[in-house]
Short mmCIF file of C-alpha atoms in Angstrom, two decimals:
data_model
loop_
_atom_site.label_atom_id
_atom_site.label_comp_id
_atom_site.label_asym_id
_atom_site.label_seq_id
_atom_site.Cartn_x
_atom_site.Cartn_y
_atom_site.Cartn_z
CA UNK A 1 0.00 0.00 -0.01
CA UNK A 2 1.39 3.43 -0.98
CA UNK A 3 1.00 6.41 1.31
CA UNK A 4 -0.43 9.36 -0.65
CA UNK A 5 -0.80 12.88 0.59
CA UNK A 6 -4.49 13.73 1.06
CA UNK A 7 -3.72 17.41 1.82
CA UNK A 8 -5.23 19.85 -0.68
CA UNK A 9 -2.32 22.29 -0.27
CA UNK A 10 1.43 21.85 -0.18
CA UNK A 11 3.60 21.33 2.83
CA UNK A 12 6.42 23.88 3.17
CA UNK A 13 9.62 22.22 4.42
CA UNK A 14 11.98 24.59 6.21
CA UNK A 15 15.34 23.04 7.02
CA UNK A 16 19.06 23.73 7.21
CA UNK A 17 19.96 20.85 4.90
CA UNK A 18 17.85 20.21 1.79
CA UNK A 19 16.68 16.73 0.79
CA UNK A 20 19.02 14.47 -1.18
CA UNK A 21 22.27 15.97 0.14
CA UNK A 22 24.81 13.14 0.71
CA UNK A 23 24.44 13.21 4.50
CA UNK A 24 22.08 11.84 7.11
CA UNK A 25 19.67 14.78 7.08
CA UNK A 26 19.43 14.86 3.30
CA UNK A 27 18.86 11.10 3.12
CA UNK A 28 16.20 11.20 5.83
CA UNK A 29 14.24 14.00 4.20
CA UNK A 30 14.36 12.29 0.83
CA UNK A 31 12.91 9.19 2.39
CA UNK A 32 10.24 10.80 4.54
CA UNK A 33 8.85 13.29 1.98
CA UNK A 34 8.98 10.97 -1.03
CA UNK A 35 5.18 10.83 -1.30
CA UNK A 36 4.23 14.24 0.16
CA UNK A 37 3.49 17.28 -1.98
CA UNK A 38 5.98 19.88 -0.71
CA UNK A 39 8.23 22.85 -1.44
CA UNK A 40 11.66 23.28 0.12
CA UNK A 41 13.24 26.29 1.80
CA UNK A 42 16.79 25.67 3.13
CA UNK A 43 18.86 28.04 5.21
CA UNK A 44 22.45 26.75 4.94
CA UNK A 45 24.26 28.48 2.05
CA UNK A 46 26.88 25.68 1.98
CA UNK A 47 24.28 23.65 0.04
CA UNK A 48 23.45 26.40 -2.46
CA UNK A 49 24.76 24.57 -5.52
CA UNK A 50 23.06 21.32 -4.59
CA UNK A 51 19.77 22.95 -3.62
CA UNK A 52 19.63 25.11 -6.74
CA UNK A 53 20.05 22.13 -9.00
CA UNK A 54 16.96 20.57 -7.45
CA UNK A 55 14.91 23.76 -7.60
CA UNK A 56 14.92 24.44 -3.84
CA UNK A 57 14.81 27.99 -2.42
CA UNK A 58 17.80 29.20 -0.44
CA UNK A 59 16.92 31.53 2.44
CA UNK A 60 20.26 32.16 4.12
CA UNK A 61 19.56 32.51 7.82
CA UNK A 62 21.38 34.06 9.48
CA UNK A 63 22.56 36.42 6.76
CA UNK A 64 25.67 38.62 6.90
CA UNK A 65 25.30 41.27 9.60
CA UNK A 66 27.25 44.07 7.86
CA UNK A 67 25.54 47.45 7.49
CA UNK A 68 25.80 47.31 3.70
CA UNK A 69 23.19 44.53 3.72
CA UNK A 70 20.55 46.63 5.44
CA UNK A 71 19.15 47.91 2.13
CA UNK A 72 19.07 44.36 0.78
CA UNK A 73 16.87 43.53 3.72
CA UNK A 74 14.63 46.57 3.29
CA UNK A 75 14.15 45.79 -0.41
CA UNK A 76 13.31 42.13 0.29
CA UNK A 77 16.38 40.78 -1.47
CA UNK A 78 17.47 38.74 1.58
CA UNK A 79 15.25 36.98 4.15
CA UNK A 80 17.04 38.06 7.35
CA UNK A 81 19.30 40.75 8.76
CA UNK A 82 20.42 40.96 12.39
CA UNK A 83 17.57 38.84 13.63
CA UNK A 84 14.88 40.60 11.64
CA UNK A 85 12.90 38.80 8.95
CA UNK A 86 11.70 40.33 5.69
CA UNK A 87 7.98 40.15 4.90
CA UNK A 88 8.74 41.49 1.45
CA UNK A 89 11.15 38.64 0.81
CA UNK A 90 8.53 36.17 1.96
CA UNK A 91 5.83 37.64 -0.28
CA UNK A 92 8.16 37.68 -3.28
CA UNK A 93 9.47 34.15 -2.96
CA UNK A 94 6.73 31.98 -1.45
CA UNK A 95 3.57 32.47 -3.49
CA UNK A 96 1.98 29.01 -3.22
CA UNK A 97 -0.77 28.11 -0.76
CA UNK A 98 0.60 26.00 2.07
CA UNK A 99 -1.32 23.99 4.59
CA UNK A 100 1.54 23.32 7.05
CA UNK A 101 5.09 24.36 7.82
CA UNK A 102 7.28 21.30 8.48
CA UNK A 103 10.45 22.38 10.24
CA UNK A 104 13.20 19.71 10.12
CA UNK A 105 15.82 21.47 12.23
CA UNK A 106 18.92 21.18 14.35
CA UNK A 107 19.52 24.85 15.18
CA UNK A 108 17.60 27.56 16.97
CA UNK A 109 17.97 30.02 14.09
CA UNK A 110 16.30 27.78 11.55
CA UNK A 111 13.59 26.90 14.07
CA UNK A 112 12.83 30.59 14.73
CA UNK A 113 12.68 31.29 11.00
CA UNK A 114 10.26 28.41 10.42
CA UNK A 115 8.14 29.64 13.33
CA UNK A 116 8.02 33.17 11.87
CA UNK A 117 6.94 31.87 8.48
CA UNK A 118 4.11 29.83 10.07
CA UNK A 119 2.93 32.94 11.87
CA UNK A 120 2.97 35.05 8.73
CA UNK A 121 0.96 32.48 6.82
CA UNK A 122 -1.19 31.66 9.85
CA UNK A 123 -0.74 27.93 9.35
CA UNK A 124 0.23 25.10 11.74
CA UNK A 125 3.88 24.43 12.56
CA UNK A 126 5.12 20.84 12.80
CA UNK A 127 8.60 20.66 14.29
CA UNK A 128 10.93 17.71 13.76
CA UNK A 129 14.04 17.87 15.98
CA UNK A 130 16.75 16.19 13.91
CA UNK A 131 19.40 16.68 16.57
CA UNK A 132 19.50 17.89 20.17
CA UNK A 133 20.75 21.43 20.57
CA UNK A 134 21.38 22.95 24.02
CA UNK A 135 19.82 26.23 22.90
CA UNK A 136 16.52 24.33 22.48
CA UNK A 137 16.34 24.38 26.30
CA UNK A 138 16.23 28.21 26.49
CA UNK A 139 12.92 29.52 27.89
CA UNK A 140 11.88 31.30 24.70
CA UNK A 141 12.54 28.17 22.60
CA UNK A 142 10.81 25.92 25.12
CA UNK A 143 7.72 28.13 24.80
CA UNK A 144 7.89 27.85 21.01
CA UNK A 145 8.18 24.05 21.19
CA UNK A 146 5.24 23.91 23.58
CA UNK A 147 3.02 25.88 21.22
CA UNK A 148 3.77 24.03 17.98
CA UNK A 149 0.97 21.96 16.48
CA UNK A 150 2.97 18.74 16.53
CA UNK A 151 6.44 17.80 17.80
CA UNK A 152 8.57 15.00 16.40
CA UNK A 153 11.93 13.67 17.65
CA UNK A 154 14.49 11.54 15.88
CA UNK A 155 14.93 9.02 18.75
CA UNK A 156 13.05 7.64 21.73
CA UNK A 157 15.74 9.08 24.07
CA UNK A 158 15.27 12.54 22.58
CA UNK A 159 11.51 12.18 22.97
CA UNK A 160 11.89 11.34 26.64
CA UNK A 161 14.19 14.30 27.19
CA UNK A 162 11.76 16.77 25.64
CA UNK A 163 8.82 15.24 27.44
CA UNK A 164 10.67 16.14 30.60
CA UNK A 165 11.52 19.66 29.41
CA UNK A 166 8.13 20.51 27.91
CA UNK A 167 5.69 18.42 29.90
CA UNK A 168 4.35 17.44 26.47
CA UNK A 169 3.29 13.84 26.12
CA UNK A 170 2.18 13.59 22.45
CA UNK A 171 5.64 13.55 20.89
CA UNK A 172 6.18 11.22 17.94
CA UNK A 173 9.43 9.42 17.07
CA UNK A 174 10.26 9.33 13.35
CA UNK A 175 13.62 8.65 11.73
CA UNK A 176 14.89 7.41 8.39
CA UNK A 177 13.42 4.14 7.14
CA UNK A 178 14.80 1.36 4.96
CA UNK A 179 13.46 1.22 1.44
CA UNK A 180 12.41 -2.14 -0.06
CA UNK A 181 15.63 -2.34 -2.07
CA UNK A 182 17.57 -2.61 1.20
CA UNK A 183 15.59 -5.69 2.23
CA UNK A 184 16.24 -7.24 -1.20
CA UNK A 185 20.06 -6.97 -1.02
CA UNK A 186 21.50 -10.44 -1.75
CA UNK A 187 23.23 -12.49 0.93
CA UNK A 188 26.96 -11.77 1.17
CA UNK A 189 29.61 -14.28 0.11
CA UNK A 190 30.28 -16.76 2.91
CA UNK A 191 33.34 -18.16 4.63
CA UNK A 192 36.02 -19.38 4.17
CA UNK A 193 37.45 -15.94 3.45
CA UNK A 194 40.55 -15.61 1.35
CA UNK A 195 42.41 -13.25 -0.95
CA UNK A 196 39.82 -14.04 -3.65
CA UNK A 197 36.93 -13.75 -1.18
CA UNK A 198 37.99 -10.98 1.24
CA UNK A 199 36.03 -10.15 4.39
CA UNK A 200 34.86 -6.55 3.95
CA UNK A 201 34.29 -4.38 7.03
CA UNK A 202 32.36 -1.26 6.04
CA UNK A 203 31.49 2.19 7.32
CA UNK A 204 28.94 4.39 5.50
CA UNK A 205 28.38 7.97 6.59
CA UNK A 206 30.11 11.20 7.40
CA UNK A 207 33.12 11.05 9.69
CA UNK A 208 33.29 14.02 12.00
CA UNK A 209 36.05 14.56 14.53
CA UNK A 210 33.64 15.74 17.28
CA UNK A 211 31.36 12.72 16.73
CA UNK A 212 33.74 9.92 15.83
CA UNK A 213 37.12 11.04 17.13
CA UNK A 214 38.89 8.55 19.49
CA UNK A 215 36.71 5.65 18.28
CA UNK A 216 37.13 5.34 14.52
CA UNK A 217 40.89 5.42 15.15
CA UNK A 218 40.50 2.49 17.51
CA UNK A 219 38.56 0.54 14.88
CA UNK A 220 41.28 1.12 12.34
CA UNK A 221 43.87 0.02 14.92
CA UNK A 222 41.95 -3.16 15.77
CA UNK A 223 41.45 -3.93 12.07
CA UNK A 224 45.20 -3.55 11.43
CA UNK A 225 46.05 -5.91 14.29
CA UNK A 226 43.71 -8.62 13.02
CA UNK A 227 44.93 -8.17 9.45
CA UNK A 228 48.43 -9.16 10.48
CA UNK A 229 47.10 -12.72 10.91
CA UNK A 230 44.19 -12.46 8.45
CA UNK A 231 45.49 -10.59 5.36
CA UNK A 232 42.20 -11.17 3.52
CA UNK A 233 40.49 -8.34 5.49
CA UNK A 234 39.45 -5.08 3.87
CA UNK A 235 38.06 -1.96 5.53
CA UNK A 236 36.05 0.28 3.19
CA UNK A 237 34.82 3.69 4.37
CA UNK A 238 32.40 5.94 2.42
CA UNK A 239 31.38 9.51 3.11
CA UNK A 240 32.84 12.94 3.87
CA UNK A 241 35.48 13.68 6.50
CA UNK A 242 35.48 16.77 8.69
CA UNK A 243 38.10 18.08 8.90
CA UNK A 244 39.18 16.68 5.50
CA UNK A 245 42.42 15.21 6.87
CA UNK A 246 40.76 13.58 9.90
CA UNK A 247 42.26 10.09 10.41
CA UNK A 248 44.66 10.62 7.51
CA UNK A 249 47.44 8.57 9.16
CA UNK A 250 45.15 5.80 10.38
CA UNK A 251 43.65 5.29 6.93
CA UNK A 252 47.07 4.79 5.34
CA UNK A 253 47.15 1.29 6.83
CA UNK A 254 47.17 -1.74 4.52
CA UNK A 255 43.67 -2.83 3.51
CA UNK A 256 42.01 0.43 4.61
CA UNK A 257 40.40 2.57 1.86
CA UNK A 258 38.48 5.78 2.36
CA UNK A 259 36.46 6.21 -0.85
CA UNK A 260 34.99 9.62 -0.12
CA UNK A 261 31.44 10.90 -0.68
CA UNK A 262 28.97 8.49 -2.29
CA UNK A 263 26.98 10.05 -5.15
CA UNK A 264 24.39 9.47 -6.30
CA UNK A 265 22.85 8.19 -3.08
CA UNK A 266 21.58 5.07 -4.81
CA UNK A 267 25.16 3.77 -5.06
CA UNK A 268 24.90 3.00 -1.36
CA UNK A 269 22.96 -0.17 -2.12
CA UNK A 270 25.78 -1.44 -4.34
CA UNK A 271 28.23 -0.71 -1.53
CA UNK A 272 26.11 -2.53 1.01
CA UNK A 273 25.93 -5.60 -1.24
CA UNK A 274 29.73 -5.93 -1.15
CA UNK A 275 29.99 -5.57 2.64
CA UNK A 276 30.20 -8.42 5.17
CA UNK A 277 29.92 -6.40 8.38
CA UNK A 278 29.06 -2.79 9.21
CA UNK A 279 30.66 -0.74 11.93
CA UNK A 280 28.97 2.09 13.88
CA UNK A 281 31.37 4.26 15.92
CA UNK A 282 30.25 6.70 18.65
CA UNK A 283 32.68 9.01 20.45
CA UNK A 284 33.81 8.31 23.99
CA UNK A 285 34.62 11.99 24.53
CA UNK A 286 32.19 13.03 27.27
CA UNK A 287 31.70 16.67 26.25
CA UNK A 288 30.78 15.67 22.72
CA UNK A 289 28.91 12.52 23.71
CA UNK A 290 26.46 14.26 26.05
CA UNK A 291 24.60 15.82 23.13
CA UNK A 292 25.37 13.30 20.37
CA UNK A 293 23.94 10.46 22.46
CA UNK A 294 20.43 11.62 21.56
CA UNK A 295 21.13 11.25 17.83
CA UNK A 296 20.43 8.33 15.54
CA UNK A 297 22.63 7.47 12.57
CA UNK A 298 20.47 7.58 9.46
CA UNK A 299 21.87 4.37 8.09
CA UNK A 300 20.90 2.02 10.95
CA UNK A 301 17.54 0.85 9.53
CA UNK A 302 19.21 0.27 6.16
CA UNK A 303 22.07 -1.69 7.66
CA UNK A 304 19.69 -3.91 9.61
CA UNK A 305 17.57 -4.47 6.50
CA UNK A 306 20.67 -5.63 4.58
CA UNK A 307 20.96 -8.71 6.79
CA UNK A 308 24.63 -8.10 7.69
CA UNK A 309 26.15 -8.17 11.18
CA UNK A 310 26.67 -4.82 12.88
CA UNK A 311 29.56 -3.97 15.22
CA UNK A 312 28.80 -0.97 17.40
CA UNK A 313 31.64 0.70 19.29
CA UNK A 314 30.86 3.46 21.75
CA UNK A 315 29.22 4.33 25.11
CA UNK A 316 26.29 2.24 26.20
CA UNK A 317 23.95 5.19 26.86
CA UNK A 318 23.58 6.39 23.29
CA UNK A 319 20.24 6.24 21.48
CA UNK A 320 21.92 3.96 18.93
CA UNK A 321 23.11 1.42 21.47
CA UNK A 322 19.82 1.54 23.42
CA UNK A 323 18.04 0.74 20.15
CA UNK A 324 20.45 -2.09 19.27
CA UNK A 325 20.31 -3.57 22.76
CA UNK A 326 16.53 -3.37 23.01
CA UNK A 327 16.18 -5.25 19.72
CA UNK A 328 19.11 -7.61 20.39
CA UNK A 329 20.93 -6.45 17.30
CA UNK A 330 24.61 -6.83 16.52
CA UNK A 331 27.73 -6.94 18.65
CA UNK A 332 28.23 -3.98 21.02
CA UNK A 333 31.51 -2.94 22.64
CA UNK A 334 30.91 -0.19 25.22
CA UNK A 335 34.29 -0.08 26.91
CA UNK A 336 37.05 1.75 25.12
CA UNK A 337 39.45 -1.10 24.44
CA UNK A 338 41.23 -1.91 21.19
CA UNK A 339 41.80 -5.48 22.40
CA UNK A 340 38.12 -6.09 23.09
CA UNK A 341 37.22 -4.48 19.81
CA UNK A 342 39.67 -6.71 17.94
CA UNK A 343 38.34 -9.81 19.75
CA UNK A 344 34.77 -8.89 18.81
CA UNK A 345 35.60 -8.34 15.17
CA UNK A 346 37.63 -11.54 15.03
CA UNK A 347 34.72 -13.48 16.56
CA UNK A 348 32.40 -12.17 13.85
CA UNK A 349 34.80 -13.36 11.20
CA UNK A 350 35.36 -16.76 12.82
CA UNK A 351 31.65 -17.37 13.39
CA UNK A 352 30.28 -15.57 10.37
CA UNK A 353 27.63 -18.11 9.43
CA UNK A 354 26.01 -17.78 12.88
CA UNK A 355 26.07 -13.98 12.70
CA UNK A 356 24.52 -14.00 9.21
CA UNK A 357 21.75 -16.34 10.35
CA UNK A 358 20.92 -14.05 13.29
CA UNK A 359 21.07 -10.89 11.17
CA UNK A 360 18.67 -12.36 8.64
CA UNK A 361 16.28 -13.41 11.40
CA UNK A 362 16.27 -9.88 12.81
CA UNK A 363 15.71 -8.38 9.34
CA UNK A 364 12.59 -10.52 8.92
CA UNK A 365 11.20 -10.02 12.44
CA UNK A 366 11.86 -6.28 12.77
CA UNK A 367 11.57 -5.06 9.19
CA UNK A 368 7.96 -3.94 9.50
CA UNK A 369 8.86 -1.54 12.30
CA UNK A 370 11.55 0.54 10.58
CA UNK A 371 10.70 0.36 6.86
CA UNK A 372 10.50 3.53 4.81
CA UNK A 373 6.79 2.86 4.24
CA UNK A 374 6.09 2.83 7.98
CA UNK A 375 8.09 6.00 8.60
CA UNK A 376 6.38 7.87 5.75
CA UNK A 377 3.01 6.78 7.07
CA UNK A 378 3.88 8.14 10.54
CA UNK A 379 5.02 11.47 9.13
CA UNK A 380 1.92 11.73 6.96
CA UNK A 381 -0.18 11.28 10.08
CA UNK A 382 1.73 14.04 11.90
CA UNK A 383 1.46 16.43 8.94
CA UNK A 384 -2.28 15.98 8.95
CA UNK A 385 -2.43 16.58 12.75
CA UNK A 386 -5.31 18.88 13.64
#
């Protein structure tokens, strides 16, 4: 059954990152809004080239604060200047009739802009918190979140946090879902592994120092130690790196290849077909972890749907590891230890048939809960909230 939008007017998506960008937010929005009639306004000028190609509207917020831009603001050429929004810009650029504003946000500035647009159009505001931001706990933002028509969080842990902050019980949890093609990925080649049939460890996603520092290095180290005795191992990594030279030395090791950004996004399915095991790293750095722990890597539903084992390395109290533990998925290493990490990876290789059998069982039993169809249906329900 296909979910079709029954709304007579379009939804206006307001977001930092536009759909189809090669990152978690772009992938999630592409999935969730696939069958919803919508227009896109994005606020991050870093995606200008990408967004323009797809016909999306850039509303750079915040804009440059220099005095010379004041007249641009007054004439409606820019949407914002020093915290003030331009009604003339809005009237000139958004001429369709919209039934809802759907704010998929991870910053206060984009949230405030989406709220202002909903007030100008006098239409409901649905807020989807894609990441936790400490500024979302400020009194003025808390009031805004309390007053929105519908609130959505990306994880159960984030939902519980905002229930405590807002005293709001009707918060939905919606994240990226796995498309049917992910469930149809063929079974990987089986053991025994050899030079002609290498075991492929795989990471898909952006690597960011503040999110993955001090854990992805450990994984590369553990891989290198095992490869000394098992030279048929390969470690493939796909996605951007921030900063660009992050882990440059670690990725020079034999058998480790960082392939860069995957485009178009559909190539991800081909990559997943070649993989034997996926790794999910989460930082052990406390100051970074305390906010990141509420997040949910976009790729998890897709990795589960592929029927491959998952090795998760990071603190136990992340939304990711809570989800994996609750559903008895994968192998989880919560103590920072290269030796334990190497032992866990080696065990997956040595007992690969058992891990594949369990991964396939989980794919069948849990698939209906995290499919793209289910997630789109949940979002559709929230967008029609009245």
